[in-house]
C-alpha positions as a printed NumPy array, in Angstrom:
array([[  0.007,   0.006,  -0.015],
       [  1.37 ,   3.386,  -0.988],
       [  1.407,   5.871,   1.88 ],
       [  0.194,   9.421,   1.185],
       [  3.015,  11.941,   1.293],
       [  3.248,  15.417,   2.684],
       [  5.033,  18.158,   0.808],
       [  8.731,  18.345,   1.64 ],
       [  8.437,  21.821,   3.19 ],
       [  5.987,  20.479,   5.728],
       [  8.352,  17.636,   6.59 ],
       [ 11.206,  20.115,   7.077],
       [  9.087,  22.319,   9.306],
       [  7.803,  19.506,  11.471],
       [ 11.373,  18.095,  11.771],
       [ 12.654,  21.486,  12.82 ],
       [  9.849,  21.897,  15.409],
       [ 10.37 ,  18.399,  16.844],
       [ 13.432,  19.454,  18.834],
       [ 13.047,  21.435,  22.103],
       [ 16.264,  23.39 ,  21.557],
       [ 15.041,  24.592,  18.159],
       [ 11.641,  25.513,  19.668],
       [ 13.473,  27.498,  22.355],
       [ 15.498,  29.288,  19.648],
       [ 12.279,  30.188,  17.813],
       [ 10.767,  31.425,  21.07 ],
       [ 13.703,  33.735,  21.598],
       [ 13.541,  34.992,  18.001],
       [  9.852,  35.736,  18.337],
       [ 10.904,  38.703,  20.46 ],
       [ 12.848,  40.186,  17.496],
       [ 15.978,  39.954,  15.419],
       [ 18.992,  38.68 ,  17.341],
       [ 22.709,  38.143,  16.736],
       [ 23.752,  34.495,  16.52 ],
       [ 26.178,  34.886,  19.433],
       [ 23.473,  36.472,  21.656],
       [ 21.036,  33.778,  20.685],
       [ 23.486,  31.022,  21.658],
       [ 24.377,  32.408,  25.105],
       [ 21.683,  30.808,  27.262],
       [ 22.129,  27.313,  25.815],
       [ 24.396,  24.836,  27.568],
       [ 26.116,  23.854,  24.326],
       [ 28.836,  25.116,  22.03 ],
       [ 28.213,  27.842,  19.449],
       [ 28.855,  25.176,  16.821],
       [ 26.042,  23.034,  18.207],
       [ 23.644,  26.012,  18.259],
       [ 24.666,  26.809,  14.687],
       [ 23.654,  23.276,  13.585],
       [ 20.22 ,  23.812,  15.11 ],
       [ 20.011,  27.207,  13.336],
       [ 20.853,  25.514,   9.986],
       [ 17.969,  23.078,  10.489],
       [ 15.636,  26.046,  11.136],
       [ 16.984,  27.849,   8.069],
       [ 16.383,  24.772,   5.852],
       [ 12.79 ,  24.796,   7.109],
       [ 12.643,  28.518,   6.291],
       [ 11.61 ,  29.317,   9.884],
       [ 14.651,  31.519,  10.367],
       [ 16.069,  34.203,   8.066],
       [ 19.676,  35.212,   8.304],
       [ 21.087,  38.565,   7.213],
       [ 24.618,  39.841,   7.473],
       [ 25.614,  43.259,   8.741],
       [ 29.331,  43.546,   8.45 ],
       [ 30.717,  40.573,  10.403],
       [ 27.516,  40.089,  12.398],
       [ 24.952,  37.473,  11.5  ],
       [ 21.428,  38.545,  12.483],
       [ 18.573,  36.038,  12.687],
       [ 14.853,  36.655,  12.596],
       [ 11.817,  34.384,  12.864],
       [  9.72 ,  33.669,   9.754],
       [  6.272,  32.356,  10.718],
       [  4.946,  31.407,   7.211],
       [  6.124,  27.757,   7.42 ],
       [  4.28 ,  27.366,  10.714],
       [  1.143,  28.799,   9.121],
       [  1.491,  26.212,   6.307],
       [  1.715,  23.411,   8.91 ],
       [ -1.276,  24.782,  10.809],
       [ -3.358,  24.815,   7.601],
       [ -2.314,  21.263,   6.81 ],
       [ -3.197,  20.154,  10.333],
       [ -6.58 ,  21.853,  10.121],
       [ -7.318,  20.051,   6.84 ],
       [ -6.315,  16.726,   8.422],
       [ -8.477,  17.421,  11.479],
       [-11.487,  18.255,   9.298],
       [-10.938,  15.149,   7.188],
       [-10.738,  12.843,  10.216],
       [-13.623,  14.55 ,  11.984],
       [-15.849,  13.93 ,   8.951],
       [-14.727,  10.287,   8.711],
       [-15.276,   9.659,  12.386],
       [-18.724,  11.34 ,  12.269],
       [-19.703,   9.104,   9.31 ],
       [-18.587,   6.057,  11.262],
       [-20.513,   7.215,  14.348],
       [-23.653,   7.774,  12.203],
       [-23.31 ,   4.265,  10.699],
       [-22.879,   2.596,  14.107],
       [-25.835,   4.482,  15.577],
       [-28.011,   3.412,  12.607],
       [-26.95 ,  -0.244,  13.178],
       [-27.792,   0.103,  16.873],
       [-31.272,   1.476,  16.012],
       [-31.837,  -1.307,  13.456],
       [-30.777,  -3.963,  15.986],
       [-33.057,  -2.487,  18.634],
       [-36.056,  -2.525,  16.311],
       [-35.479,  -6.081,  14.96 ],
       [-37.839,  -8.773,  16.279],
       [-36.392, -11.194,  18.866],
       [-36.436, -14.955,  18.473],
       [-37.744, -17.383,  21.124],
       [-34.482, -17.127,  23.101],
       [-34.537, -13.285,  23.234],
       [-31.875, -12.712,  20.558],
       [-32.413, -10.241,  17.758],
       [-32.305, -11.624,  14.236]])
């Protein structure tokens, strides 16, 4: 059976959001543009390790980098998260409709069973 696929940009965004360090980086960037060195300070890891997390966020297009002289400034880009939210809303609507259809079918079966005549032993036919 072939599994349905999600667009690559959704996969990249969800992968980026799966890590608590990357979510913390995005939380800090939501306050505004920040230098890479300032962004890395509160994390108990090397600047190189933080930079690897930033690269994952950049691949997902959640973070935009601009250079000002020797400084690298990062800012948060919310559009990929909006795309994921729209995809999740569509999935939720799809599954809600399917589950409602199943519930309707089961309730109809219950009503049919309750109205069916019973045999001599009290079982419905």
